[in-house]
C-alpha cells in the first residue's frame, strides 16, 4: 500500500542486507516513523510492545527475529533460546508459532554456516506468501461487497463495520478484513466504513482510520459501544473483522469486543464475516472458548491514553481515579454459530469444520 504516494510494506530487509526495517505503529496516527531491528531481542521487544502488531505481521517479525539470531550465532542453543523467547511474546496469535516453526524446521540438520541465509530466505517466503494470501482474501471478499451493493440497487454506499485493525498494518501488505474494502474502493464500488475505536489501545481510531484516510476510503470513527445502535437503525450492511486464531470448528478469537459485535449483528440480521489467512487456523483445537489462551496485558493500557494536545504535543493522560484497578483482556472468542462465513485466500466457507476442511482438505 502507499503512504503519500510511496509504496510500503510493514516489514522489509534494509539495504545493508541483514537488518530488518519496520513501521513503529506506536507513533501512529500522529507521526509516521520507521525503525530497524538489529538483534532478535529487538524483534521480541517490537512484538511484545506492539511496535508491530496484527497476527500475520507478528509471525513475519518472529521469522526475521530467528534470522537475526542465526546471524549472531547459528548454534542449536541460540536457536532454541531465540525460538522460546520470541514465542512467549504474544500467546494468543497462532501465526507467531506457525512462522517460528516454519523457520526452525527449515534449519534442522543444516550446518551452521548455512543457517542464517536459509532463515532469511524462509522469512522472506513467509512475507511473500502473506502478501499473495491477503490479496486473494481481498478478491474473495470483494464479491460479498459487490453483491451487497447490487442488493441495495447500487443507489448508496455499502456500510461496513469493522473492529480493531485488520488492514495492511496488521499484515505484510493488503490486510485481511480491510483488503476487500480496498479492493471494492479501487473497483469503484462506493463503500463507507464504520471504524470502532477499539479500546484500550485504539487500533481502530489510530491505525484503521489512518490507513483508510491515507487511501481515500470514506469512513467514520465511532466509540466501541455504538455498533449495536447503528445496526438497529439499518446503518450497517455487513460486519467484517480479522482473527488472531481460528479453531478447526470455526470459532474465532479476535480483539476484545468482537464477540459483542457478533451478538449485535445476529440480533439485527446483519451478516458477520471473518477474514483470515491459512496461517491463522489452529487445526489442533476445536473449542475456542476453552482452549485458546487469552492474553492479559498491562492495566496501564486501560488507565492511560495517549493523544495530541492543541499545541501539537503528544502526551500520555491518566483517565481513571488514582487507586482504581483495571483489567485488560486482549481478546475474546466469537463462537462459530455467530459467524456468517469465513473469507480465506481459497474462498468463502461456512464457519464449521466441514467448511474449513472443504477448502483445506489436507487437514481433514
Coordinates of C-alpha atoms in Angstrom, one line a residue:
X1 CA 0.0 0.0 0.0
X2 CA 1.0 3.6 -0.4
X3 CA 1.8 6.5 2.0
X4 CA 1.8 9.8 0.3
X5 CA 2.3 8.0 -3.0
X6 CA 5.2 5.9 -1.8
X7 CA 4.7 2.1 -1.7
X8 CA 5.4 0.5 1.7
X9 CA 5.2 -2.9 3.3
X10 CA 5.2 -3.2 7.1
X11 CA 8.5 -5.2 7.2
X12 CA 11.5 -5.4 5.0
X13 CA 15.2 -6.2 4.9
X14 CA 17.2 -2.9 4.7
X15 CA 19.8 -2.1 2.1
X16 CA 22.6 -3.4 4.3
X17 CA 21.2 -6.9 3.5
X18 CA 20.5 -8.0 7.1
X19 CA 18.9 -5.5 9.5
X20 CA 15.1 -5.5 9.4
X21 CA 13.0 -2.4 8.8
X22 CA 9.6 -1.9 10.4
X23 CA 7.0 0.8 10.9
X24 CA 6.7 1.9 14.5
X25 CA 3.0 1.6 14.9
X26 CA 3.0 3.1 18.4
X27 CA 3.6 6.5 16.9
X28 CA 0.6 6.4 14.6
X29 CA -1.5 8.3 13.7
X30 CA 0.4 11.4 14.8
X31 CA 3.7 10.5 13.2
X32 CA 5.0 8.0 10.6
X33 CA 8.2 6.6 11.9
X34 CA 10.3 3.6 10.7
X35 CA 13.0 1.9 12.7
X36 CA 15.4 -1.0 12.3
X37 CA 15.7 -4.3 14.2
X38 CA 19.3 -5.5 14.5
X39 CA 19.0 -8.2 17.1
X40 CA 16.5 -11.0 17.9
X41 CA 15.9 -9.3 21.3
X42 CA 14.8 -6.1 19.5
X43 CA 12.4 -8.2 17.4
X44 CA 11.0 -9.8 20.5
X45 CA 10.6 -6.3 22.1
X46 CA 8.9 -5.0 18.9
X47 CA 6.3 -7.8 19.2
X48 CA 5.8 -7.6 22.9
X49 CA 5.5 -3.8 23.0
X50 CA 3.2 -3.8 19.9
X51 CA 5.6 -1.7 17.8
X52 CA 4.4 -4.3 15.3
X53 CA 1.0 -5.9 15.8
X54 CA -1.5 -8.0 13.9
X55 CA -1.3 -11.8 13.8
X56 CA 0.3 -12.1 10.3
X57 CA 2.9 -9.3 10.9
X58 CA 3.8 -10.8 14.3
X59 CA 4.5 -14.0 12.5
X60 CA 6.7 -12.4 9.9
X61 CA 8.6 -10.4 12.6
X62 CA 9.2 -13.6 14.6
X63 CA 10.6 -15.3 11.5
X64 CA 13.0 -12.4 10.9
X65 CA 13.9 -12.5 14.6
X66 CA 15.1 -16.1 14.2
X67 CA 17.1 -15.0 11.1
X68 CA 18.8 -12.2 13.2
X69 CA 19.5 -14.8 15.9
X70 CA 21.2 -17.1 13.4
X71 CA 23.3 -14.2 12.1
X72 CA 24.5 -13.7 15.6
X73 CA 25.1 -17.4 16.5
X74 CA 23.9 -20.3 14.3
X75 CA 24.2 -22.9 17.1
X76 CA 21.3 -25.0 18.4
X77 CA 21.4 -23.3 21.8
X78 CA 20.8 -19.9 20.2
X79 CA 18.1 -21.3 18.0
X80 CA 16.3 -22.8 21.0
X81 CA 16.7 -19.7 23.1
X82 CA 15.5 -17.2 20.5
X83 CA 12.6 -19.5 19.5
X84 CA 11.4 -19.8 23.1
X85 CA 11.7 -16.1 23.8
X86 CA 10.0 -15.0 20.6
X87 CA 7.2 -17.5 21.1
X88 CA 6.2 -16.2 24.5
X89 CA 6.0 -12.5 23.4
X90 CA 2.3 -12.8 22.4
X91 CA 0.4 -16.0 23.4
X92 CA -2.9 -15.7 21.5
X93 CA -2.0 -15.2 17.8
X94 CA -1.2 -18.6 16.3
X95 CA 0.6 -17.1 13.3
X96 CA 3.7 -16.5 15.5
X97 CA 4.1 -20.1 16.3
X98 CA 3.4 -21.1 12.7
X99 CA 6.1 -18.8 11.4
X100 CA 8.7 -19.7 14.0
X101 CA 8.1 -23.4 13.4
X102 CA 8.4 -23.0 9.7
X103 CA 11.8 -21.3 10.1
X104 CA 13.1 -23.7 12.8
X105 CA 12.0 -26.8 10.8
X106 CA 13.9 -25.5 7.8
X107 CA 17.1 -25.1 9.9
X108 CA 17.2 -28.6 11.3
X109 CA 20.1 -30.7 10.2
X110 CA 21.7 -27.8 8.3
X111 CA 25.3 -26.9 9.0
X112 CA 25.7 -23.6 11.0
X113 CA 27.3 -21.8 8.1
X114 CA 24.1 -22.2 6.1
X115 CA 21.5 -21.4 8.7
X116 CA 21.4 -17.6 8.6
X117 CA 20.9 -17.4 4.8
X118 CA 18.2 -20.1 4.9
X119 CA 16.4 -18.3 7.8
X120 CA 16.3 -15.0 5.9
X121 CA 15.1 -16.9 2.8
X122 CA 12.3 -18.6 4.7
X123 CA 11.3 -15.3 6.4
X124 CA 11.1 -13.6 3.0
X125 CA 9.0 -16.5 1.7
X126 CA 6.6 -16.1 4.6
X127 CA 6.2 -12.4 3.8
X128 CA 5.6 -13.0 0.1
X129 CA 3.1 -15.7 0.9
X130 CA 1.3 -13.3 3.2
X131 CA 1.0 -10.6 0.5
X132 CA -0.4 -13.1 -2.0
X133 CA -2.7 -14.6 0.6
X134 CA -4.1 -11.2 1.7
X135 CA -4.6 -10.0 -1.9
X136 CA -6.6 -13.2 -2.6
X137 CA -8.7 -12.7 0.6
X138 CA -9.5 -9.2 -0.8
X139 CA -10.6 -10.7 -4.1
X140 CA -13.0 -13.1 -2.4
X141 CA -14.3 -10.5 0.0
X142 CA -14.9 -8.1 -2.9
X143 CA -17.6 -10.5 -4.2
X144 CA -19.5 -10.1 -1.0
X145 CA -19.4 -6.3 -1.1
X146 CA -20.3 -6.3 -4.8
X147 CA -23.4 -8.5 -4.1
X148 CA -24.5 -6.3 -1.2
X149 CA -24.1 -3.2 -3.4
X150 CA -26.3 -4.8 -6.1
X151 CA -28.9 -5.7 -3.4
X152 CA -29.2 -2.1 -2.4
X153 CA -29.9 -1.2 -6.0
X154 CA -26.5 0.4 -6.3
X155 CA -28.0 3.6 -5.0
X156 CA -25.9 4.2 -2.0
X157 CA -22.5 3.2 -0.4
X158 CA -22.2 -0.2 1.3
X159 CA -21.9 0.5 5.0
X160 CA -19.3 -1.8 6.6
X161 CA -18.4 -2.1 10.3
X162 CA -15.1 -3.4 11.4
X163 CA -13.3 -3.8 14.7
X164 CA -9.7 -3.3 15.7
X165 CA -7.2 -3.1 12.8
X166 CA -7.1 -5.9 10.2
X167 CA -5.6 -3.7 7.4
X168 CA -2.2 -3.7 5.8
X169 CA -0.6 -2.5 9.1
X170 CA -1.6 -5.9 10.6
X171 CA -0.1 -7.9 7.8
X172 CA 2.8 -7.5 5.4
X173 CA 0.5 -5.8 2.8
X174 CA -3.2 -5.5 1.9
X175 CA -4.6 -6.7 5.2
X176 CA -7.3 -9.3 5.9
X177 CA -10.6 -7.8 6.8
X178 CA -9.8 -4.4 5.2
X179 CA -8.4 -6.0 2.0
X180 CA -11.9 -6.5 0.5
X181 CA -12.7 -2.9 1.3
X182 CA -9.6 -1.6 -0.5
X183 CA -10.5 -3.9 -3.5
X184 CA -14.0 -2.6 -3.6
X185 CA -13.0 1.1 -3.3
X186 CA -10.4 0.6 -6.1
X187 CA -13.0 -1.1 -8.2
X188 CA -15.3 1.9 -8.0
X189 CA -17.8 0.4 -5.6
X190 CA -18.9 3.1 -3.1
X191 CA -18.2 2.0 0.5
X192 CA -18.3 3.6 3.9
X193 CA -16.6 2.1 6.9
X194 CA -17.7 2.4 10.5
X195 CA -14.4 2.2 12.4
X196 CA -14.7 1.0 16.0
X197 CA -12.2 2.9 18.1
X198 CA -11.2 -0.4 19.8
X199 CA -10.2 0.5 23.3
X200 CA -7.9 0.2 25.1
X201 CA -5.2 0.6 22.5
X202 CA -7.4 2.3 19.9
X203 CA -6.2 0.4 16.9
X204 CA -9.3 1.3 15.0
X205 CA -9.1 5.0 15.7
X206 CA -5.3 5.2 15.4
X207 CA -4.5 2.6 12.7
X208 CA -7.6 1.7 10.7
X209 CA -8.7 5.3 10.3
X210 CA -5.1 6.3 9.4
X211 CA -5.0 3.6 6.7
X212 CA -8.4 4.4 5.3
X213 CA -7.7 8.1 5.3
X214 CA -4.4 7.6 3.5
X215 CA -6.1 5.5 0.8
X216 CA -9.1 7.9 0.5
X217 CA -11.8 5.4 1.7
X218 CA -14.8 7.2 3.3
X219 CA -15.1 6.3 7.0
X220 CA -16.4 7.4 10.3
X221 CA -14.7 6.6 13.7
X222 CA -17.2 5.5 16.4
X223 CA -17.0 4.6 20.0
X224 CA -16.9 0.8 20.6
X225 CA -20.4 0.7 22.0
X226 CA -22.1 2.4 19.1
X227 CA -22.1 -0.6 16.7
X228 CA -25.3 -2.1 18.1
X229 CA -27.2 1.2 17.8
X230 CA -26.1 1.6 14.2
X231 CA -27.2 -2.0 13.4
X232 CA -30.6 -1.4 15.0
X233 CA -31.2 1.5 12.7
X234 CA -30.2 -0.2 9.5
X235 CA -26.9 1.7 9.1
X236 CA -24.7 -1.4 8.8
X237 CA -24.9 -3.7 5.8
X238 CA -22.2 -6.1 7.0
X239 CA -19.5 -6.6 9.6
X240 CA -16.1 -7.9 8.8
X241 CA -13.2 -8.5 11.2
X242 CA -9.9 -10.3 11.3
X243 CA -8.8 -13.0 13.7
X244 CA -5.7 -14.0 15.6
X245 CA -6.6 -17.7 15.9
X246 CA -9.4 -19.7 14.4
X247 CA -10.3 -23.3 15.6
X248 CA -10.9 -26.1 13.2
X249 CA -14.6 -25.9 14.0
X250 CA -14.8 -22.2 13.1
X251 CA -14.6 -20.3 16.5
X252 CA -12.7 -17.1 16.0
X253 CA -10.5 -15.3 18.5
X254 CA -10.1 -11.6 17.8
X255 CA -9.6 -8.3 19.6
X256 CA -11.7 -7.9 22.8
X257 CA -15.2 -6.6 21.9
X258 CA -15.6 -8.6 18.7
X259 CA -17.9 -11.1 20.4
X260 CA -20.3 -8.2 21.4
X261 CA -20.4 -7.0 17.8
X262 CA -21.2 -10.5 16.6
X263 CA -24.1 -10.8 19.1
X264 CA -25.5 -7.4 17.9
X265 CA -25.1 -8.5 14.3
X266 CA -27.0 -11.7 14.9
X267 CA -29.8 -9.9 16.7
X268 CA -30.2 -7.5 13.8
X269 CA -29.7 -9.9 10.9
X270 CA -26.5 -8.2 9.8
X271 CA -24.0 -10.6 8.2
X272 CA -20.9 -11.0 10.2
X273 CA -17.8 -12.2 8.3
X274 CA -14.3 -13.0 9.4
X275 CA -11.3 -12.7 7.1
X276 CA -8.3 -14.9 7.7
X277 CA -5.2 -16.4 6.1
X278 CA -4.4 -20.1 6.4
X279 CA -1.7 -19.3 9.0
X280 CA -4.3 -18.2 11.4
X281 CA -6.1 -21.6 11.6
X282 CA -5.2 -23.7 14.6
X283 CA -6.0 -27.2 13.4
X284 CA -5.1 -28.7 16.8
X285 CA -8.0 -27.2 18.8
X286 CA -11.8 -27.2 18.4
X287 CA -13.3 -25.3 21.3
X288 CA -12.1 -21.7 21.1
X289 CA -13.7 -20.5 24.4
X290 CA -12.0 -23.2 26.4
X291 CA -8.8 -23.9 24.6
X292 CA -7.4 -20.6 23.2
X293 CA -5.2 -18.7 25.7
X294 CA -6.3 -15.1 26.2
X295 CA -3.6 -12.6 26.6
X296 CA -3.9 -10.3 29.6
X297 CA -1.9 -7.1 29.1
X298 CA -0.8 -4.2 31.4
X299 CA -3.5 -2.3 33.3
X300 CA -1.9 1.0 32.2
X301 CA -3.2 0.4 28.7
X302 CA -6.7 0.9 30.2
X303 CA -5.9 3.6 32.6
X304 CA -3.7 5.8 30.4
X305 CA -4.4 7.2 27.0
X306 CA -2.1 9.0 24.6
X307 CA -3.1 11.9 22.4
X308 CA -2.1 15.1 20.8
X309 CA -2.7 18.4 22.5
X310 CA -3.9 21.6 20.8
X311 CA -0.2 22.7 20.7
X312 CA 0.7 19.5 18.8
X313 CA 2.5 17.8 21.7
X314 CA 1.8 14.0 22.0
X315 CA 1.3 13.2 25.7
X316 CA 0.0 10.4 27.9
X317 CA -3.0 11.2 30.1
X318 CA -4.4 9.2 33.0
X319 CA -8.2 8.8 32.7
X320 CA -9.1 6.8 35.8
X321 CA -9.1 7.7 39.5
X322 CA -5.9 7.0 41.5
X323 CA -6.3 3.7 43.2
X324 CA -8.8 2.2 40.8
X325 CA -7.8 -1.2 39.5
X326 CA -8.1 -2.1 35.8
X327 CA -8.3 -5.4 33.9
X328 CA -7.0 -5.7 30.4
X329 CA -8.1 -8.8 28.4
X330 CA -6.7 -8.6 25.0
X331 CA -9.0 -10.9 23.1
X332 CA -12.4 -12.7 23.2
X333 CA -13.8 -15.6 21.3
X334 CA -16.8 -15.5 18.9
X335 CA -18.4 -18.9 18.6
X336 CA -18.7 -20.2 15.1
X337 CA -22.6 -20.1 15.3
X338 CA -22.4 -16.3 15.2
X339 CA -20.2 -16.2 12.1
X340 CA -21.9 -15.8 8.7
X341 CA -18.8 -17.0 6.8
X342 CA -15.0 -17.2 6.8
X343 CA -13.2 -15.4 4.0
X344 CA -9.9 -17.1 3.2
X345 CA -7.4 -17.0 0.4
X346 CA -9.0 -20.1 -1.0
X347 CA -12.6 -18.7 -0.9
X348 CA -15.6 -18.3 1.3
X349 CA -16.7 -21.1 3.6
X350 CA -19.1 -21.8 6.5
X351 CA -17.6 -21.4 10.0
X352 CA -17.6 -25.2 10.5
X353 CA -15.1 -28.0 10.4
X354 CA -16.6 -29.2 7.2
X355 CA -16.4 -25.8 5.7
X356 CA -12.8 -25.3 6.6
X357 CA -11.6 -28.8 5.6
X358 CA -13.6 -28.4 2.4
X359 CA -11.2 -25.6 1.5
X360 CA -8.2 -27.2 3.2
X361 CA -8.6 -31.0 2.6
X362 CA -5.0 -31.6 3.6
X363 CA -6.1 -31.0 7.2
X364 CA -9.3 -33.2 7.1

